[in-house]
Every structure is written in structure tokens, then in C-alpha cells.
Amino acid sequence: MRKIHSWPIFCQTRPAQYIAFYILYAISALVFLVIEGVFKLQFFSLTDSRVLALLFFIWGHNQIALSFFFASLFNRSRTALVIVFLLVLYSVLISVSSNFIFEVGREFPPWFLIWSPFAFYRALGNLNMMSYSPKLLPYKMSNLTSGDEVFRIMIFPIVEIPVYLGVAAYLSAVLPSEFGVRRPWHFPITEPLKALQRSSHTTTNGGVDPKSEASLAMAAAVNVDETRFEDSDVKAERARINNGQFDPKSPLIVKHMRKVYAGRGGAGPKLAVKDVTFAVEEGIVFGLLGPNGAGKTTLISILTGLYEASTDTGTLAGFDVTADTAEVYKRIGICPQFDILWDDLTVSEHLYFYARLKGISRPEEREAVNIAMANVALTEFANRLSKGLSGGEKRRLSIAIALIGSPKVVFLDEPTTGLDPEVRRLIWNIVNNAKQDKTIVLTTHSMEEAEALCQRIGIMAKGTLRCLANPIRLKQLYGTGFRVYFNSLVDDTPRASAFVESLLPAGWKKVDDFATNVSYEFPAITGLLSNLFEKVEQRKAENGILDWGIGQTTLEDVFVSLISENDANADAE
Ligand SMILES: Nc1ncnc2c1ncn2[C@@H]1O[C@H](COP(=O)(O)OP(=O)(O)OP(=O)(O)O)[C@@H](O)[C@H]1O
């Protein structure tokens, strides 16, 4: 059993796990009882079957609750399994020996019964002895009265069931783990109190607790060193958020988010996200771009409750990302970079599963599933197992999972990586149609995709949000206007470069120099293009140019120039 550390997921998935485990247990207990009945063992044939049924009924519940308790202590399910197996094995051995010491009729120490395997085996020992011993009568239902040892033995495991489950739920919420937001040890008291306070206050910011607003304001003291590579748009965005000049209904508000990782392999702590602050309005696809290691996944993992931030973080659909995770989970959809699907579940079964996880009510779930399938054109595959889907169909199913229940914020992590151009365009259409009443956060390494889908783009590098604007403004700010490129034979490249450079206006920049391909950016100047075109065409052969062209600056050019420049600066930190 895998440890699930996140409290809301614990609460939502454990009842289903509990029932599934109990059904498995009931089947195995029934098989066991039937086999014993077939062999007509005295213990089973003489002991009142209602007593046996009651004992096994209680034992099953107790053992599942106990296994939940142990699973909450260990990160690895295998460790929990081995420990529980050893504990039960030794308990049987100890119980068998203790039955020799404390024969039926002798007082069994009550503290012994606290450990439920001891209690269960003691009860079995008692019933067994009474069915065999010529001096005793087999156990009947009428014997089960207060004062009787079997009765007393049954009480202990019954009382323990809610205790084990309660402790398991508590430990799952407060123990540290790699994933999920850890709750403070006092959360069973403080969270209901906070919820009470919230419901009795009128708030000014989409339901945000004023207390957490105050604490966010305190965190507004920005570390100048951390933010020196931000451009003026990013700084203006921080000021906008600090001053409350944003639509309070914005589904995504990130405030002063910082994340410090403990160092890996002896290295010092790593500041992976540096005071990132922005808000995204409804109906917007927000592109989060950046090179590997920029901090995008960390930022998204904090917003989706997978990692804990090192400071306050902000709100999602009006709920505090760290404090109201249960509410946040109901309002987000996530399409991870790699499809997380079950081979043996059909398309519709996946969607029903996630519909229930998101708390969609039973009468509404069929419609929600149908809409989700229709949105991604998978209706005709409703009953197909996911292992029978192509890569593109699996991706569409993952997107449908993210979109089911119309969440306020959807995170799409590289949704089209590895897909053919046709499927990519299909997915772009899906994303574009889905954005109406929500915010979509898209991470991608494809500038073409960002340009096609995003109304706002933030480019991160080394934990800092470097720029934040719409694609056109980014090109105006960081693109120099036009680009000229050529290729030549290796020996001719210096000559060809010198020739092209002599024709370019002041302010040109070499942006690419790879093998025999060279490209430059240059500012747009009236009349320049026709002159450049004419001269290069006339003299390209004598300067060793095999092929050449002129184009406008793309988002890719912006990305390359911005990141290489700033990363060089940041490296010098
Ligand atoms: N658990 C961790 N412990 C320590 N450092 C980490 C941890 N996870 C990530 N980092 C570091 O934090 C930085 C940001 O990583 P992150 O995964 O957020 O980047 P990213 O922008 O998502 O990169 P990619 O595009 O490659 O997925 C990196 O330098 C990474 O090495």
C-alpha cells in the first residue's frame, strides 16, 4: 500500500481502498471458513457460527485499520508490508505460547489484548479449547455477555478501529514526505478554527483570508539580489499585485513565491524559485517558459500542492494554496508531462475515477465524463482500454482528465512533446477551446506552441521570472526586428560573414554560428531590406554564400537572446 501523504487525497481515496481491501479479506475469510467446514473440524462445526462470523468480521476491519496505520509511518509500501508481515508472524508465535501459560479459565492480562493480533488469537484459542475439551461446552452466542473473556477480547479490536484510522489520517497529514503539502501538527484544531473565521468574515479578495493577506504583505520585502535579472514588466507586475491592482477573481495569484531545496549530495541549499509574483486572469493561456532547471516544475508543483513552498504562495481560484489544499484540489486540473494512465482501465473509467476524485456529484458525473470525452474527440473510444490507445490519444485522455469538472486552473506540462504535427494542432485546438472560463498554465519548450496558444508568457531562468508580457511585446522588447541567415562551405564562412556584416546596420547581433550556418539579428530601418536583398543576391556567389534568407524575429529568437544573455549574467552571481 503506497503512502499517500496528502490529506485531501487520503480522505478521498482511502474509503475506496478500505472497501476494496475488505471485500478481498471477506472473500479469503469465507473461503477459509468453507474449507474448514468441509473438513468438519470440531472447532468450526461445534462453535456457534454466528460467533465465528462476528469475530472474523471485527478482525477484518481491525487489520485493515492497522495496515493503514503502518502505511502512514512508512514511505515505501514494501517496508510497511514486510514489517506488518513480521509483526503478525511473531504475534502468532507469542500468542500460541501465551495460550499455554494462560490456559482457558485463567485471567489473561488485559494489556496483552491491546495488540489486536494477540486478542484475535486468544479468542480463537478460547473457542478452540472449548470445542475440544471434554470438561467444557462449545461456545454459543448466548455466552457472549459482559464478563466473558471472548466478549472482552472482541471489545478491544472494535475500539481500536477508529483509533488506528484516526492516527493514520493524522500521521499522513503531518509527517514529512517528498510529495504533498505537510500540515502543521496542530492542524486538527487550527484549520477548523480558520475555516470558522473565514466563513464569518467578508473578504475583499476572492475569499482570501485577510490574515494570510497580511502575512503576504509582510513577505513583500523583496530581496534585491534575487530579483536583479527581472525586467521592468516583471517588476511592474509585482507592484500591481502588491498594490492589489488586479482582478480579485483572477483564478491564479502567485505572491512572493520562494522555494529553497535542501542541498543534494553535500551541496548547500538551492534557491529554486526566487520571489515569483504574478496574477493571471480568466480566459488566458499563460505560457511558462524557460530552459531546463529554470524552476518551472518547482513553481507548478507548489501550486498543485505537490511540494511545500518556503514562503506564502498565493491563491488558486480564491483559495490559499498552502492552507486550503482540499479546496484547491477540487479546482485544478493537471496534465503531467508523462501520461499517468492505467493500462486496464477504459477511457471513460479513467474519467469517472477523476470525476469522483474531484468531488463531482453522482447525478452530474455522467454528463461531466461525456463532455470531457467530447472536448478531446475521444467519445468513440469511451470503452477502449488505455493500453490500446496511440500516443496522441493517450495525451488527449490526459488532457481530458485535466479538464474534467471544468476546473478554474489547468496545468499542462509540455502537452505536445513527442507528438506529430497533426496531433499537435488538434491539441492546440482543444486547449484554445478550453480556455473560456478558466486559466491555463502551459509549460513548453516549443516557442511555436507558446506563440500559437499563449496570451501571456513568462520566461524563467535560474529561479527568476525574467520577463512577463504578451508575445508581441516580448518580440518588440527582445527581438531586434529582423534576422538574416546564410550557409556556406566551412572555408568560405569567415568571408561570407564579413560580407554580410558589412551590409548590416549598426546594432546588429550574431545570434547563431553553428558549423556553416550563421544568422544575425538587426533593427528594422526603412529601405534597408530591399538594399540588403539586392546586394546579397548580386554578390552571394563571389562571397561563398550557398543559400540565404531574411525573416522576422520569432519568439524563439527572443528566448535564445534573453536566456543566453541573462544566464551569462546569472552565472557570474
Ligand atoms: N528535490 C530537489 N532537491 C534539490 N534541488 C532540486 C530538487 N528539485 C529540483 N531541484 C533543482 O531546482 C532547480 C529547478 O528545477 P525544476 O525541476 O523546477 O526546473 P524546470 O524548469 O522544471 O526544468 P525542466 O524544464 O528540465 O523540467 C534545478 O536546479 C534543480 O536541479
Coordinates of C-alpha atoms and ligand atoms in Angstrom, one line a residue:
M1 CA 0.0 0.0 0.0
R2 CA 1.6 3.3 -1.1
K3 CA 1.7 6.0 1.4
I4 CA -0.5 8.9 0.4
H5 CA 0.6 11.9 2.3
S6 CA -1.8 14.5 1.0
W7 CA -4.7 14.9 3.4
P8 CA -7.4 15.5 0.9
I9 CA -6.3 12.6 -1.3
F10 CA -6.1 10.5 1.8
C11 CA -9.7 11.4 2.7
Q12 CA -10.9 10.8 -0.9
T13 CA -9.1 7.6 -1.8
R14 CA -8.9 5.7 1.5
P15 CA -12.6 4.9 1.8
A16 CA -12.5 3.2 -1.7
Q17 CA -9.2 1.4 -0.7
Y18 CA -10.8 0.3 2.6
I19 CA -13.8 -1.2 0.9
A20 CA -11.7 -2.9 -1.8
F21 CA -9.4 -4.4 0.9
Y22 CA -12.4 -5.5 3.0
I23 CA -14.0 -7.3 0.0
L24 CA -10.7 -9.1 -0.6
Y25 CA -10.5 -10.0 3.1
A26 CA -14.1 -11.2 3.2
I27 CA -13.6 -13.5 0.2
S28 CA -10.5 -15.1 1.7
A29 CA -12.1 -15.4 5.1
L30 CA -15.2 -17.1 3.5
V31 CA -13.0 -19.5 1.5
F32 CA -11.1 -20.3 4.7
L33 CA -14.3 -20.9 6.7
V34 CA -15.9 -23.0 3.9
I35 CA -12.8 -25.3 3.6
E36 CA -12.7 -25.8 7.4
G37 CA -16.5 -26.6 7.3
V38 CA -15.9 -29.2 4.5
F39 CA -13.3 -30.9 6.6
K40 CA -15.7 -30.8 9.6
L41 CA -13.1 -29.6 12.1
Q42 CA -14.7 -29.6 15.5
F43 CA -13.7 -26.1 16.2
F44 CA -15.8 -24.9 13.2
S45 CA -18.6 -27.4 13.4
L46 CA -19.2 -27.1 17.2
T47 CA -18.6 -23.4 17.8
D48 CA -21.6 -21.2 17.1
S49 CA -21.2 -19.9 13.5
R50 CA -22.6 -16.5 14.4
V51 CA -19.8 -16.0 16.9
L52 CA -17.2 -17.0 14.3
A53 CA -18.8 -14.7 11.8
L54 CA -18.7 -11.8 14.3
L55 CA -15.1 -12.5 15.2
F56 CA -13.9 -12.6 11.6
F57 CA -16.0 -9.5 10.8
I58 CA -14.3 -7.5 13.5
W59 CA -10.9 -8.9 12.8
G60 CA -11.0 -7.9 9.1
H61 CA -11.9 -4.2 10.0
N62 CA -9.2 -4.1 12.7
Q63 CA -6.5 -5.5 10.4
I64 CA -7.2 -3.0 7.6
A65 CA -7.3 -0.1 10.0
L66 CA -3.9 -1.4 11.4
S67 CA -2.4 -1.7 8.0
F68 CA -3.5 1.9 7.2
F69 CA -1.7 2.9 10.4
F70 CA 1.5 1.2 9.4
A71 CA 1.3 2.5 5.9
S72 CA 1.2 6.1 7.2
L73 CA 4.5 5.5 9.0
F74 CA 6.5 4.4 6.0
N75 CA 7.2 6.0 2.7
R76 CA 7.8 2.7 1.0
S77 CA 4.9 0.2 0.7
R78 CA 7.3 -2.7 0.6
T79 CA 8.8 -1.7 4.0
A80 CA 5.3 -1.4 5.5
L81 CA 4.4 -4.8 4.1
V82 CA 7.5 -6.6 5.4
I83 CA 7.1 -5.0 8.9
V84 CA 3.4 -5.9 9.2
F85 CA 4.1 -9.4 8.0
L86 CA 6.9 -9.9 10.6
L87 CA 4.7 -8.4 13.4
V88 CA 1.8 -10.7 12.6
L89 CA 4.1 -13.7 12.4
Y90 CA 5.7 -13.0 15.7
S91 CA 2.3 -12.2 17.2
V92 CA 1.0 -15.6 16.2
L93 CA 4.1 -17.3 17.8
I94 CA 3.8 -15.3 21.0
S95 CA 0.0 -15.9 21.2
V96 CA 0.4 -19.6 20.8
S97 CA 3.0 -19.7 23.7
S98 CA 0.9 -17.4 25.8
N99 CA -2.1 -19.7 25.4
F100 CA 0.0 -22.4 27.1
I101 CA 0.8 -20.0 30.0
F102 CA -2.7 -18.6 30.4
E103 CA -4.9 -21.5 29.7
V104 CA -8.7 -21.0 29.3
G105 CA -10.1 -20.1 32.6
R106 CA -7.0 -18.3 33.8
E107 CA -7.1 -14.5 33.7
F108 CA -5.5 -13.2 30.5
P109 CA -3.6 -9.8 31.2
P110 CA -5.8 -7.0 29.6
W111 CA -2.8 -5.1 28.4
F112 CA -2.0 -8.1 26.2
L113 CA -5.2 -7.5 24.3
I114 CA -4.3 -4.0 23.3
W115 CA -2.3 -5.6 20.4
S116 CA -5.1 -6.9 18.3
P117 CA -3.4 -10.0 16.8
F118 CA -2.9 -11.2 20.4
A119 CA -6.6 -10.6 21.1
F120 CA -7.7 -12.4 18.0
Y121 CA -5.5 -15.4 18.6
R122 CA -6.6 -15.5 22.2
A123 CA -10.2 -15.6 21.1
L124 CA -9.5 -18.4 18.6
G125 CA -7.6 -20.3 21.3
N126 CA -10.5 -19.9 23.7
L127 CA -13.1 -21.1 21.1
N128 CA -10.9 -23.9 20.0
M129 CA -10.3 -25.2 23.6
M130 CA -14.0 -25.0 24.4
S131 CA -14.9 -27.1 21.3
Y132 CA -12.3 -29.8 22.1
S133 CA -12.2 -30.0 25.9
P134 CA -14.4 -32.7 27.4
K135 CA -14.7 -30.5 30.5
L136 CA -16.0 -27.5 28.6
L137 CA -19.0 -26.8 26.3
P138 CA -18.6 -25.4 22.8
Y139 CA -19.0 -21.6 22.6
K140 CA -22.6 -20.4 21.9
M141 CA -23.9 -16.9 21.0
S142 CA -25.6 -16.8 24.4
N143 CA -22.1 -17.0 26.1
L144 CA -21.2 -13.6 24.6
T145 CA -22.1 -11.5 27.6
S146 CA -20.1 -8.9 29.6
G147 CA -17.7 -10.6 31.9
D148 CA -17.0 -13.3 29.4
E149 CA -13.4 -13.3 28.1
V150 CA -14.3 -13.7 24.4
F151 CA -16.7 -10.8 24.8
R152 CA -13.9 -8.7 26.4
I153 CA -11.5 -9.7 23.7
M154 CA -13.8 -8.5 21.0
I155 CA -14.3 -5.1 22.6
F156 CA -10.5 -4.2 22.3
P157 CA -10.3 -4.6 18.5
I158 CA -13.6 -2.8 18.0
V159 CA -12.4 0.3 20.0
E160 CA -9.0 0.2 18.2
I161 CA -10.5 0.5 14.6
P162 CA -11.3 4.3 14.8
V163 CA -8.1 4.9 16.8
Y164 CA -5.9 3.3 14.1
L165 CA -7.7 5.1 11.3
G166 CA -7.6 8.5 13.1
V167 CA -3.9 8.2 13.9
A168 CA -3.2 7.0 10.3
A169 CA -5.0 10.0 8.8
Y170 CA -3.3 12.4 11.2
L171 CA 0.2 11.0 10.5
S172 CA -0.4 11.0 6.8
A173 CA -1.1 14.7 7.0
V174 CA 1.8 15.8 9.3
L175 CA 4.7 13.5 8.6
P176 CA 7.3 14.9 6.1
S177 CA 7.3 13.3 2.7
E178 CA 8.8 14.0 -0.7
F179 CA 5.4 14.9 -2.1
G180 CA 2.3 16.8 -0.8
V181 CA 1.9 19.7 1.5
R182 CA 2.7 18.8 5.1
R183 CA 0.2 20.1 7.5
P184 CA 1.3 21.6 10.9
W185 CA 1.0 19.2 13.9
H186 CA -1.8 21.3 15.3
F187 CA -3.9 21.4 12.1
P188 CA -6.9 19.4 13.5
I189 CA -7.5 22.4 15.9
T190 CA -6.3 25.4 13.9
E191 CA -7.8 24.5 10.5
P192 CA -11.4 24.2 11.7
L193 CA -10.9 27.5 13.6
K194 CA -9.5 29.2 10.5
A195 CA -12.5 27.9 8.4
L196 CA -14.8 29.3 11.0
Q197 CA -13.1 32.7 11.0
R198 CA -13.3 32.7 7.2
S199 CA -16.9 32.0 7.0
S200 CA -17.7 34.8 9.5
H201 CA -15.6 37.4 7.6
T202 CA -16.5 39.2 4.4
T203 CA -13.3 39.2 2.5
T204 CA -12.1 41.6 -0.2
N205 CA -10.1 39.3 -2.4
G206 CA -12.0 36.4 -3.8
G207 CA -12.3 34.7 -0.5
V208 CA -8.7 35.1 0.7
D209 CA -8.2 35.0 4.4
P210 CA -7.3 38.6 5.4
K211 CA -4.9 37.1 7.9
S212 CA -2.9 35.4 5.1
E213 CA -3.2 38.7 3.1
A214 CA -1.5 40.5 6.0
S215 CA 1.2 37.9 6.2
L216 CA 1.7 38.1 2.4
A217 CA 2.1 41.8 2.7
M218 CA 4.8 41.3 5.3
A219 CA 6.6 38.9 2.9
A220 CA 6.6 41.7 0.2
A221 CA 10.1 42.8 1.2
V222 CA 11.9 41.8 -1.9
N223 CA 15.5 40.7 -1.9
V224 CA 17.0 43.0 -4.5
D225 CA 19.8 40.5 -5.3
E226 CA 17.4 37.8 -6.1
T227 CA 15.3 39.9 -8.5
R228 CA 18.0 41.9 -10.3
F229 CA 17.6 40.0 -13.6
E230 CA 13.9 40.7 -13.8
D231 CA 12.8 43.1 -16.5
S232 CA 10.7 46.2 -15.8
D233 CA 7.4 44.3 -16.8
V234 CA 8.1 41.7 -14.1
K235 CA 8.8 44.4 -11.5
A236 CA 5.6 46.3 -12.6
E237 CA 3.6 43.1 -12.2
R238 CA 5.0 42.7 -8.6
A239 CA 4.0 46.2 -7.8
R240 CA 0.5 45.6 -9.4
I241 CA 0.0 42.6 -7.1
N242 CA 1.4 44.2 -4.0
N243 CA -0.9 47.2 -4.5
G244 CA -3.9 45.0 -5.1
Q245 CA -4.5 46.4 -8.7
F246 CA -5.6 43.1 -10.1
D247 CA -8.9 41.5 -10.7
P248 CA -9.6 39.8 -7.3
K249 CA -11.4 37.0 -9.2
S250 CA -8.2 36.0 -11.1
P251 CA -8.0 32.3 -10.8
L252 CA -4.3 32.3 -10.3
I253 CA -2.4 34.7 -8.0
V254 CA 1.2 33.9 -7.1
K255 CA 2.7 36.1 -4.4
H256 CA 6.3 36.2 -3.5
M257 CA 6.8 32.5 -4.0
R258 CA 10.2 31.2 -3.0
K259 CA 11.5 27.7 -2.8
V260 CA 14.6 26.5 -1.1
Y261 CA 15.6 22.9 -1.6
A262 CA 17.9 21.2 0.8
G263 CA 21.2 20.7 -1.0
R264 CA 21.8 17.5 -2.9
G265 CA 24.9 15.3 -2.4
G266 CA 26.5 17.6 0.2
A267 CA 25.8 20.8 -1.8
G268 CA 24.4 23.8 0.1
P269 CA 20.6 24.8 -0.1
K270 CA 19.3 25.6 -3.5
L271 CA 17.1 28.6 -4.1
A272 CA 15.0 27.2 -7.0
V273 CA 12.2 29.9 -7.1
K274 CA 13.1 33.5 -6.3
D275 CA 10.2 35.7 -5.2
V276 CA 8.0 35.0 -8.2
T277 CA 4.9 37.2 -8.2
F278 CA 2.1 37.5 -10.9
A279 CA -1.6 37.1 -11.4
V280 CA -3.4 35.5 -14.4
E281 CA -6.9 36.5 -15.3
E282 CA -9.7 34.2 -16.6
G283 CA -9.7 33.1 -20.2
I284 CA -5.9 33.4 -20.5
V285 CA -3.4 30.7 -21.5
F286 CA -0.3 31.6 -19.6
G287 CA 3.0 30.2 -21.0
L288 CA 5.6 29.4 -18.5
L289 CA 8.9 29.0 -20.5
G290 CA 12.5 28.6 -19.5
P291 CA 15.5 26.4 -20.0
N292 CA 16.0 23.1 -18.1
G293 CA 16.4 23.8 -14.4
A294 CA 14.7 27.2 -14.5
G295 CA 12.3 26.4 -11.7
K296 CA 9.1 25.8 -13.8
T297 CA 8.3 22.4 -12.4
T298 CA 9.0 23.6 -8.9
L299 CA 6.7 26.5 -9.3
I300 CA 3.9 24.3 -10.7
S301 CA 4.5 21.6 -8.1
I302 CA 3.9 24.1 -5.3
L303 CA 0.8 25.5 -7.0
T304 CA -0.6 22.0 -7.4
G305 CA 0.2 21.0 -3.8
L306 CA 2.9 18.5 -4.6
Y307 CA 5.7 20.5 -2.9
E308 CA 5.7 22.9 0.0
A309 CA 6.8 26.4 -0.7
S310 CA 9.3 28.1 1.6
T311 CA 7.1 31.1 2.0
D312 CA 3.5 32.1 1.4
T313 CA 2.5 31.3 -2.2
G314 CA -0.8 32.8 -3.3
T315 CA -4.2 31.8 -4.2
L316 CA -5.8 29.5 -6.7
A317 CA -9.4 30.0 -7.5
G318 CA -9.6 32.2 -4.4
F319 CA -8.2 29.6 -2.1
D320 CA -4.9 29.7 -0.3
V321 CA -2.6 27.2 -2.0
T322 CA -0.9 26.1 1.3
A323 CA -3.8 26.2 3.7
D324 CA -6.9 25.3 1.7
T325 CA -5.4 22.4 -0.3
A326 CA -8.6 20.4 -0.2
E327 CA -10.5 23.2 -2.0
V328 CA -7.6 23.9 -4.4
Y329 CA -7.5 20.2 -5.4
K330 CA -11.2 20.4 -6.4
R331 CA -10.5 23.4 -8.7
I332 CA -7.4 22.4 -10.6
G333 CA -6.7 20.0 -13.4
I334 CA -3.2 18.7 -14.2
C335 CA -1.9 17.1 -17.3
P336 CA 1.6 15.9 -16.4
Q337 CA 4.5 15.7 -18.8
F338 CA 4.1 11.9 -19.0
D339 CA 0.8 10.1 -19.2
I340 CA -0.2 8.6 -15.9
L341 CA -2.8 6.1 -17.0
W342 CA -3.8 2.6 -16.0
D343 CA -3.4 0.1 -18.8
D344 CA -6.5 -1.9 -17.9
L345 CA -9.0 1.0 -17.4
T346 CA -11.0 2.3 -20.3
V347 CA -11.1 5.9 -21.4
S348 CA -14.5 6.5 -19.6
E349 CA -13.4 4.6 -16.5
H350 CA -10.4 7.0 -16.1
L351 CA -12.7 9.9 -16.4
Y352 CA -15.2 8.5 -13.9
F353 CA -12.3 7.9 -11.5
Y354 CA -11.1 11.5 -11.7
A355 CA -14.7 12.9 -11.7
R356 CA -15.2 11.2 -8.3
L357 CA -11.8 12.3 -7.0
K358 CA -12.7 15.9 -7.8
G359 CA -16.0 15.5 -5.9
I360 CA -18.4 15.8 -8.9
S361 CA -21.7 14.5 -7.6
R362 CA -23.1 11.2 -8.9
P363 CA -26.0 12.7 -10.9
E364 CA -23.6 15.0 -12.7
E365 CA -20.7 12.7 -13.3
R366 CA -22.0 11.0 -16.4
E367 CA -22.5 14.4 -18.1
A368 CA -19.1 15.6 -17.0
V369 CA -17.4 12.5 -18.4
N370 CA -19.3 12.8 -21.7
I371 CA -18.3 16.5 -22.0
A372 CA -14.7 15.7 -21.2
M373 CA -14.6 12.9 -23.9
A374 CA -16.3 15.1 -26.5
N375 CA -13.9 18.0 -25.8
V376 CA -10.9 15.9 -26.8
A377 CA -12.7 13.9 -29.5
L378 CA -12.4 10.6 -27.7
T379 CA -16.1 9.8 -27.4
E380 CA -15.8 6.9 -29.9
F381 CA -13.0 5.4 -27.7
A382 CA -15.0 5.6 -24.5
N383 CA -14.8 1.8 -23.9
R384 CA -11.3 1.3 -25.2
L385 CA -8.6 0.3 -22.7
S386 CA -5.9 2.9 -22.4
K387 CA -3.2 0.4 -23.4
G388 CA -5.0 0.2 -26.8
L389 CA -4.7 4.0 -27.4
S390 CA -2.0 5.6 -29.6
G391 CA 0.4 8.2 -28.1
G392 CA -1.7 11.1 -29.3
E393 CA -4.9 9.6 -28.0
K394 CA -3.3 9.0 -24.6
R395 CA -2.2 12.6 -24.5
R396 CA -5.8 13.6 -25.3
L397 CA -7.1 11.4 -22.5
S398 CA -4.6 13.1 -20.1
I399 CA -5.9 16.5 -21.2
A400 CA -9.5 15.3 -20.8
I401 CA -8.6 14.2 -17.2
A402 CA -7.1 17.7 -16.6
L403 CA -10.2 19.4 -18.0
I404 CA -12.9 17.2 -16.3
G405 CA -15.2 19.1 -14.0
S406 CA -14.3 22.4 -15.5
P407 CA -11.5 23.3 -13.1
K408 CA -10.6 27.0 -12.7
V409 CA -6.9 26.5 -13.3
V410 CA -5.4 23.8 -15.6
F411 CA -1.7 23.0 -15.7
L412 CA -0.5 21.5 -18.9
D413 CA 3.1 20.3 -18.7
E414 CA 4.6 20.0 -22.2
P415 CA 1.3 18.6 -23.6
T416 CA 2.5 18.0 -27.1
T417 CA 6.1 16.8 -26.7
G418 CA 6.8 13.9 -29.0
L419 CA 3.6 14.2 -31.0
D420 CA 3.3 14.5 -34.7
P421 CA 2.3 17.9 -36.2
E422 CA -1.3 16.9 -36.9
V423 CA -2.0 15.8 -33.3
R424 CA -0.2 18.8 -32.0
R425 CA -2.6 21.0 -33.9
L426 CA -5.5 19.0 -32.7
I427 CA -4.3 19.5 -29.1
W428 CA -3.8 23.2 -29.7
N429 CA -7.4 23.5 -30.8
I430 CA -8.5 21.6 -27.7
V431 CA -6.5 23.9 -25.4
N432 CA -7.7 27.0 -27.2
N433 CA -11.4 26.0 -26.9
A434 CA -11.0 25.0 -23.3
K435 CA -9.7 28.4 -22.0
Q436 CA -13.0 30.2 -21.9
D437 CA -13.8 30.3 -18.2
K438 CA -10.5 29.3 -16.7
T439 CA -6.8 30.0 -16.6
I440 CA -4.5 27.5 -18.4
V441 CA -0.8 27.4 -17.4
L442 CA 1.2 25.8 -20.1
T443 CA 4.9 24.8 -19.9
T444 CA 6.5 24.1 -23.2
H445 CA 9.9 24.1 -24.9
S446 CA 8.2 24.8 -28.2
M447 CA 8.2 28.5 -28.9
E448 CA 5.8 27.8 -31.8
E449 CA 3.4 26.3 -29.4
A450 CA 3.7 29.2 -27.0
E451 CA 3.2 31.7 -29.8
A452 CA 0.1 29.8 -31.0
L453 CA -1.6 29.4 -27.7
C454 CA -0.4 31.9 -25.1
Q455 CA -1.8 35.4 -24.5
R456 CA 0.8 36.0 -21.8
I457 CA 4.2 34.5 -21.5
G458 CA 6.6 34.4 -18.5
I459 CA 10.2 33.3 -19.2
M460 CA 12.0 31.9 -16.2
A461 CA 15.7 31.2 -15.7
K462 CA 17.6 30.2 -12.6
G463 CA 14.5 30.6 -10.5
T464 CA 13.8 34.2 -11.6
L465 CA 10.9 35.3 -13.7
R466 CA 12.9 37.3 -16.3
C467 CA 10.1 38.7 -18.4
L468 CA 6.4 38.7 -18.5
A469 CA 4.3 40.0 -21.4
N470 CA 2.3 39.1 -24.4
P471 CA 4.2 37.5 -27.3
I472 CA 4.1 40.7 -29.4
R473 CA 5.5 42.9 -26.7
L474 CA 8.2 40.3 -26.0
K475 CA 9.3 40.4 -29.6
Q476 CA 9.3 44.2 -29.5
L477 CA 11.4 44.3 -26.4
Y478 CA 13.8 41.5 -27.1
G479 CA 13.7 40.9 -30.8
T480 CA 15.8 43.4 -32.8
G481 CA 13.4 43.3 -35.7
F482 CA 14.8 41.1 -38.5
R483 CA 17.0 38.2 -38.9
V484 CA 19.3 37.3 -41.9
Y485 CA 20.8 33.9 -42.2
F486 CA 23.1 32.1 -44.6
N487 CA 25.1 28.9 -45.1
S488 CA 28.4 28.3 -46.8
L489 CA 31.2 25.9 -47.1
V490 CA 33.5 25.9 -44.0
D491 CA 36.4 27.6 -45.7
D492 CA 34.1 30.3 -47.0
T493 CA 32.3 31.1 -43.7
P494 CA 34.6 33.9 -42.5
R495 CA 34.5 35.6 -45.9
A496 CA 30.7 35.3 -46.1
S497 CA 30.3 36.6 -42.5
A498 CA 32.4 39.6 -43.2
F499 CA 30.4 40.4 -46.3
V500 CA 27.0 40.1 -44.6
E501 CA 28.2 42.1 -41.6
S502 CA 29.4 44.9 -43.9
L503 CA 25.8 45.3 -45.1
L504 CA 24.0 45.3 -41.8
P505 CA 23.1 48.5 -40.0
A506 CA 24.5 49.5 -36.6
G507 CA 23.1 47.4 -33.7
W508 CA 23.3 44.0 -35.5
K509 CA 24.0 40.9 -33.4
K510 CA 25.3 37.5 -34.3
V511 CA 22.7 35.1 -32.8
D512 CA 23.8 31.8 -34.3
D513 CA 27.0 30.5 -35.5
F514 CA 26.7 26.8 -35.9
A515 CA 29.0 24.9 -38.3
T516 CA 28.4 26.5 -41.7
N517 CA 25.1 28.2 -40.7
V518 CA 25.3 31.8 -39.4
S519 CA 22.5 34.2 -38.5
Y520 CA 22.2 37.8 -37.4
E521 CA 19.5 40.0 -35.9
F522 CA 19.3 43.6 -36.9
P523 CA 16.9 46.5 -36.3
A524 CA 14.3 47.4 -38.9
I525 CA 15.4 50.5 -40.8
T526 CA 13.4 52.0 -43.7
G527 CA 14.7 51.0 -47.1
L528 CA 17.3 48.6 -45.7
L529 CA 15.7 45.4 -46.6
S530 CA 15.4 46.0 -50.3
N531 CA 19.1 47.2 -50.4
L532 CA 20.3 44.2 -48.4
F533 CA 18.3 41.8 -50.6
E534 CA 19.7 43.3 -53.8
K535 CA 23.3 43.3 -52.7
V536 CA 23.4 39.8 -51.3
E537 CA 21.7 38.4 -54.3
Q538 CA 24.2 40.2 -56.6
R539 CA 27.4 39.2 -54.7
K540 CA 26.5 35.9 -52.9
A541 CA 28.5 33.7 -55.3
E542 CA 31.7 35.7 -55.0
N543 CA 31.4 35.6 -51.2
G544 CA 30.8 31.9 -50.9
I545 CA 27.2 32.1 -49.8
L546 CA 25.3 29.0 -50.9
D547 CA 21.9 29.8 -49.5
W548 CA 20.4 32.7 -47.6
G549 CA 17.2 34.3 -46.3
I550 CA 15.6 37.1 -44.3
G551 CA 12.9 36.7 -41.7
Q552 CA 11.2 38.5 -38.8
T553 CA 12.3 37.8 -35.3
T554 CA 10.5 34.9 -33.7
L555 CA 9.7 34.1 -30.1
E556 CA 12.4 31.5 -30.4
D557 CA 14.9 34.3 -31.2
V558 CA 13.6 36.2 -28.2
F559 CA 14.0 33.2 -25.9
V560 CA 17.6 32.4 -27.2
S561 CA 18.8 36.0 -26.8
L562 CA 17.1 36.6 -23.5
I563 CA 18.2 33.4 -21.8
S564 CA 21.8 33.2 -23.1
E565 CA 22.3 36.9 -22.1
N566 CA 20.8 36.6 -18.7
D567 CA 22.2 33.2 -17.9
A568 CA 25.6 34.5 -18.6
N569 CA 24.9 37.3 -16.1
A570 CA 23.4 34.9 -13.6
D571 CA 26.3 32.5 -13.8
A572 CA 28.5 35.3 -12.6
E573 CA 26.5 35.5 -9.4
Ligands
LIG1 N1 14.2 17.8 -4.9 C1 15.1 18.7 -5.2 N2 16.2 18.9 -4.4 C2 17.2 19.8 -4.7 N3 17.2 20.5 -5.9 C3 16.1 20.4 -6.7 C4 15.1 19.4 -6.5 N4 14.2 19.5 -7.5 C5 14.7 20.4 -8.4 N5 15.9 20.9 -7.9 C6 16.7 21.9 -8.5 O1 15.9 23.1 -8.6 C7 16.2 23.8 -9.9 C8 14.8 23.9 -10.6 O2 14.3 22.6 -11.0 P1 13.0 22.4 -11.8 O3 12.8 21.0 -11.9 O4 11.9 23.2 -11.1 O5 13.3 23.1 -13.2 P2 12.5 23.1 -14.6 O6 12.4 24.5 -15.1 O7 11.2 22.4 -14.4 O8 13.4 22.2 -15.5 P3 12.9 21.2 -16.7 O9 12.5 22.1 -17.9 O10 14.2 20.5 -17.0 O11 11.8 20.3 -16.2 C9 17.2 22.9 -10.6 O12 18.4 23.5 -10.5 C10 17.1 21.6 -10.0 O13 18.3 20.9 -10.0

